[in-house]
CSV table of C-alpha atoms in Angstrom, one decimal:
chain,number,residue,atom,x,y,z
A,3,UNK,CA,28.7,7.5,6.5
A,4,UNK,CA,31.6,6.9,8.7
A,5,UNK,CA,33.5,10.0,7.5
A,6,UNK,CA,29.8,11.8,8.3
A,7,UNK,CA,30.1,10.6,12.0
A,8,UNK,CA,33.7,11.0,12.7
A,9,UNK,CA,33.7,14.7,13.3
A,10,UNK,CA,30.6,14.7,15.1
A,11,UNK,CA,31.8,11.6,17.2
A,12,UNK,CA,34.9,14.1,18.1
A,13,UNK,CA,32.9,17.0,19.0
A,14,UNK,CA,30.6,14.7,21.5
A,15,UNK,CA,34.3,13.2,22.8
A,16,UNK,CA,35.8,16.7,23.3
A,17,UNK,CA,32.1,17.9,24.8
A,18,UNK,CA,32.2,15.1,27.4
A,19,UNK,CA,36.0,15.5,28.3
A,20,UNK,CA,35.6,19.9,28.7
A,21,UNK,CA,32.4,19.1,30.8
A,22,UNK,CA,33.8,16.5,33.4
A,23,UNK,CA,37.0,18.7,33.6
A,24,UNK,CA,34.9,21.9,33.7
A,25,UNK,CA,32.8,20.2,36.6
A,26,UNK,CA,35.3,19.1,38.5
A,27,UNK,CA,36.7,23.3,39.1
A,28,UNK,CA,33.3,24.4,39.0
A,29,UNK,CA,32.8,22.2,41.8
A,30,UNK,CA,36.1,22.9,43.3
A,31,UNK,CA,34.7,27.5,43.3
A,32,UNK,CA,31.2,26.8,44.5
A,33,UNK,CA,32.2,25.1,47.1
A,34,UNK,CA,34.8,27.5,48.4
A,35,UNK,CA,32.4,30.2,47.6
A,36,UNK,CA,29.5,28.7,49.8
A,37,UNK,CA,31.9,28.0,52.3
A,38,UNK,CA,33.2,31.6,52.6
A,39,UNK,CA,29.5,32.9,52.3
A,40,UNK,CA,27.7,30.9,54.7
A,41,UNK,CA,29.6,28.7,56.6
A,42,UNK,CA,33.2,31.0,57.3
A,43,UNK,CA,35.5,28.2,56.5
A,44,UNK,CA,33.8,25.5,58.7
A,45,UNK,CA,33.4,23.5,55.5
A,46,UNK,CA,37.1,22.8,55.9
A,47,UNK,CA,36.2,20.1,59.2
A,48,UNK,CA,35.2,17.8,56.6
A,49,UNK,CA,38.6,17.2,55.3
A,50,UNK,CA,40.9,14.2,56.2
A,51,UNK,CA,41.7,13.6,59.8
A,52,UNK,CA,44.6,10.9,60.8
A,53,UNK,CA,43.4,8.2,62.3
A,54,UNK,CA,39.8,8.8,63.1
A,55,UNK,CA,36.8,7.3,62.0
A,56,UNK,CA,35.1,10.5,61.0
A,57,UNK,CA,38.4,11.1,59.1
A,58,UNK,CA,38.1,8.5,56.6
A,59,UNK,CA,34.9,10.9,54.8
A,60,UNK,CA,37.5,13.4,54.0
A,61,UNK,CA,39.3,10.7,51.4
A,62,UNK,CA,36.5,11.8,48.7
A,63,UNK,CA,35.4,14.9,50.1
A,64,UNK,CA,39.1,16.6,50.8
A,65,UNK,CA,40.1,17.3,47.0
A,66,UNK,CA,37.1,19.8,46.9
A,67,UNK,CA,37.6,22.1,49.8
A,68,UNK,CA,40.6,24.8,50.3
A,69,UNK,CA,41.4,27.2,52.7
A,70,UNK,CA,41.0,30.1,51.1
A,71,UNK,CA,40.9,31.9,47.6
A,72,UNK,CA,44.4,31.6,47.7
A,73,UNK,CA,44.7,28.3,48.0
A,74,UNK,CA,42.4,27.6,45.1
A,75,UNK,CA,44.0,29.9,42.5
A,76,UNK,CA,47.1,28.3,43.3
A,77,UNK,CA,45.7,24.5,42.6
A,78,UNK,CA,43.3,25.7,39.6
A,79,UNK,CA,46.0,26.0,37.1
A,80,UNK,CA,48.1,23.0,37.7
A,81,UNK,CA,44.6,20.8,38.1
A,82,UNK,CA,43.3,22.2,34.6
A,83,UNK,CA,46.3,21.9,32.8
A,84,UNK,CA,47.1,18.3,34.2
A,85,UNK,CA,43.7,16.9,34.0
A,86,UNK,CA,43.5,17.8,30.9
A,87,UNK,CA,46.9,16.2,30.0
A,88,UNK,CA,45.1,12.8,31.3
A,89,UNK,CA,41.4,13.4,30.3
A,90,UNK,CA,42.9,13.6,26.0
A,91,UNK,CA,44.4,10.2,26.7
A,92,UNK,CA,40.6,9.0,27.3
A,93,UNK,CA,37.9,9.5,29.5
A,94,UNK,CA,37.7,6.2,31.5
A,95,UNK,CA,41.6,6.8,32.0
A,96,UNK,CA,40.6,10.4,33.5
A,97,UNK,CA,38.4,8.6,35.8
A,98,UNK,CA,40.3,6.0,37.1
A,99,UNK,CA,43.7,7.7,37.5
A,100,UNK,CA,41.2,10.2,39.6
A,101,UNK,CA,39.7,7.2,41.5
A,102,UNK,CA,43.0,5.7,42.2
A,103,UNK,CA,44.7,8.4,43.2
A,104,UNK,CA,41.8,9.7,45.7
A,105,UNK,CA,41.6,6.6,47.4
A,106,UNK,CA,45.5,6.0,47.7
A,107,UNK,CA,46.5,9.9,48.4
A,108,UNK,CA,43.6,9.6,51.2
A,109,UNK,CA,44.3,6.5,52.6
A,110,UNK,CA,48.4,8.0,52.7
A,111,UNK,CA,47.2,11.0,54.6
A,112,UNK,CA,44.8,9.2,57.2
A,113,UNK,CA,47.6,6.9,58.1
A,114,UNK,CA,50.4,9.2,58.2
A,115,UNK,CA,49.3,12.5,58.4
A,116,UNK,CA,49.9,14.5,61.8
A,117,UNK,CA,47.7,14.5,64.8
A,118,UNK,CA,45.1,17.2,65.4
A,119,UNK,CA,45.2,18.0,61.8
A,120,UNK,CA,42.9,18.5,58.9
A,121,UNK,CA,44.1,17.5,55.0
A,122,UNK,CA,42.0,19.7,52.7
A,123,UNK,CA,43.1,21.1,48.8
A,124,UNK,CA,43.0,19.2,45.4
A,125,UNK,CA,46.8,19.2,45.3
A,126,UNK,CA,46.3,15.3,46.0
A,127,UNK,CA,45.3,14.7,42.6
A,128,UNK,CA,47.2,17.2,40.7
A,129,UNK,CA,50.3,15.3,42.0
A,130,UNK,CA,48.4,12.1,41.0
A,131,UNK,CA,48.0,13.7,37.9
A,132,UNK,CA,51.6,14.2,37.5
A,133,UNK,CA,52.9,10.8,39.0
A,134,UNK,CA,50.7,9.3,36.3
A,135,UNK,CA,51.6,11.2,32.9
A,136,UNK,CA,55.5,11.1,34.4
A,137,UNK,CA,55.3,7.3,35.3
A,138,UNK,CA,53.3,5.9,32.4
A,139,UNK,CA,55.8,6.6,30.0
A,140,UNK,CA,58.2,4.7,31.8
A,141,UNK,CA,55.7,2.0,32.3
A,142,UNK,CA,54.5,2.1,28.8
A,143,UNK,CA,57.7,3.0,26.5
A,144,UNK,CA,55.9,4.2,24.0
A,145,UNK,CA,56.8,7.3,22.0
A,146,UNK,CA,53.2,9.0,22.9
A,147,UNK,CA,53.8,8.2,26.1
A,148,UNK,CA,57.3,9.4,26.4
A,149,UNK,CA,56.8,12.5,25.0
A,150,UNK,CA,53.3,13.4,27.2
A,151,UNK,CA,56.0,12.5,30.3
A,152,UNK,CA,58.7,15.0,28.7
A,153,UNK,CA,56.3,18.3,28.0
A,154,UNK,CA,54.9,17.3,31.8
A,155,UNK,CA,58.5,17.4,33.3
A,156,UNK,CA,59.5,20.4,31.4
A,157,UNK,CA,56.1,22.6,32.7
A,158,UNK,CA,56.1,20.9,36.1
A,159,UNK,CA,59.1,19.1,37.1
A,160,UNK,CA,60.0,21.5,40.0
A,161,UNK,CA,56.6,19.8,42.0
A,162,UNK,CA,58.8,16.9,42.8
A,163,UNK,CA,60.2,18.9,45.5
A,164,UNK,CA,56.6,19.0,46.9
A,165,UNK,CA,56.2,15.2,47.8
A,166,UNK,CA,59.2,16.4,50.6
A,167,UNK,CA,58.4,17.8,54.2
A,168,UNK,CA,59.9,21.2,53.5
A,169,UNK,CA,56.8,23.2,54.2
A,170,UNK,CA,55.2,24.4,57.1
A,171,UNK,CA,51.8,24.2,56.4
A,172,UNK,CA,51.8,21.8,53.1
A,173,UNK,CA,50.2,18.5,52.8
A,174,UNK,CA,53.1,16.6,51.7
A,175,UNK,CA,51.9,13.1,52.5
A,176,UNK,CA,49.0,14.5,50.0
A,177,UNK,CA,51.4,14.9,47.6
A,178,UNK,CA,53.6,12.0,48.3
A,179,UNK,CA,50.6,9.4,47.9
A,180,UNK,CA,49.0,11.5,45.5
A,181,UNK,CA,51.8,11.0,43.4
A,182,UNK,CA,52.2,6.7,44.4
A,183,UNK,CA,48.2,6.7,43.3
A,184,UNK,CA,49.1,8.3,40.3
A,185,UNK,CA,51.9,6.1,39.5
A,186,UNK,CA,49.7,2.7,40.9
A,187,UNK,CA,47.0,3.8,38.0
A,188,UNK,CA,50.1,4.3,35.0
A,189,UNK,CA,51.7,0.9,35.6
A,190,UNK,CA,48.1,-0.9,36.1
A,191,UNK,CA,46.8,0.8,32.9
A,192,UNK,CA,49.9,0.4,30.5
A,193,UNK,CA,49.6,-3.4,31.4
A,194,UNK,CA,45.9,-3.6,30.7
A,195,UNK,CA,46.5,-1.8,27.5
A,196,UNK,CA,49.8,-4.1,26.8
A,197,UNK,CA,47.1,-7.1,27.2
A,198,UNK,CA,44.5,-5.5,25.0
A,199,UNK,CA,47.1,-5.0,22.5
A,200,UNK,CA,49.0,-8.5,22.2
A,201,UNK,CA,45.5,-10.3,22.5
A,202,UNK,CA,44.6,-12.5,18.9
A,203,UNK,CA,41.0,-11.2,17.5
A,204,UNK,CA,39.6,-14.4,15.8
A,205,UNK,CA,37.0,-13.2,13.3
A,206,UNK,CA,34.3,-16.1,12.5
């Protein structure tokens, strides 16, 4: 019976992990599509402001908006690839590495951002993405781990430069914090899963 419902246990895993992913840049294209349609790029006010109030709404809503077509191609790829990097290593991982790095990448950019500006793109959590899978296998040691931060470094190491103010235009506190969030969720999880693993199960 258990070999029955190991395949089909699999398929409903790899079901739930292509949906969430799949939502998340469906989200991202129907957004940027309604935007351009009806709302010509006004959509983009709701993204993170420095130091205002109103700002703070942009922490959650920021990942999903970009300023143009452009600007989505350019983070669908990276977010796909990356996400699904995390979102194989478990779905309550996906989540939280997404959660902390939000908040953190937000937070980052509504304290330190610059004045009179608006933080918008999904960037934020691809470099979470990256901060995590990189970080955890330092964290971790583990050979799985090690290897996931190898393959990472070798298909995106050259978004390091990224967490540096060398762009006009670029949100690198998005990608600074973005990466720190990602990095915050590795070291917390590798010693929640170190726990887990050294704890005694006493059968009765």
């Amino acid at each position: 019976m258990q070999d029955n419902r190991l395949p089909q246990q699999l398929g409903n895993h790899l079901k739930t992990q292509v949906i969430t992913l799949g939502g998340f840049l469906l989200a991202f294209w129907v957004l940027e599509i309604i935007d351009w349609l009806f709302f010509h790029g006004a959509l983009n006010g709701l993204g993170v402001k420095p130091r205002t109030l109103i700002g703070l709404r942009g922490i959650f809503l920021a990942p999903f908006l970009h300023g143009n077509f452009a600007h989505l191609m350019a983070n669908t790829v990276p977010f796909l690839v990356l996400g699904w990097f995390v979102i194989v290593q478990g779905i309550r991982e996906f989540w939280i590495v997404t959660g902390v790095t939000a908040v953190i990448s937000g937070l980052g950019i509504w304290l330190f951002g610059s004045s009179n500006s608006i933080h918008i793109g999904a960037s934020g959590l691809i470099f979470g993405y990256f901060g995590y899978l990189l970080l955890r296998g330092y964290f971790e040691r583990s050979l799985r781990a090690i290897l996931w931060a190898i393959v990472v470094v070798i298909l995106y190491g050259g978004m390091l430069w990224g967490v540096l103010p060398l762009r006009v235009g670029v949100s690198w506190q998005a990608h600074l914090f973005g990466f720190i969030g990602g990095g915050v969720a590795a070291y917390w999880l590798s010693q929640r899963h170190a726990m887990l693993k050294d704890q005694i199960i006493i059968h009765e």
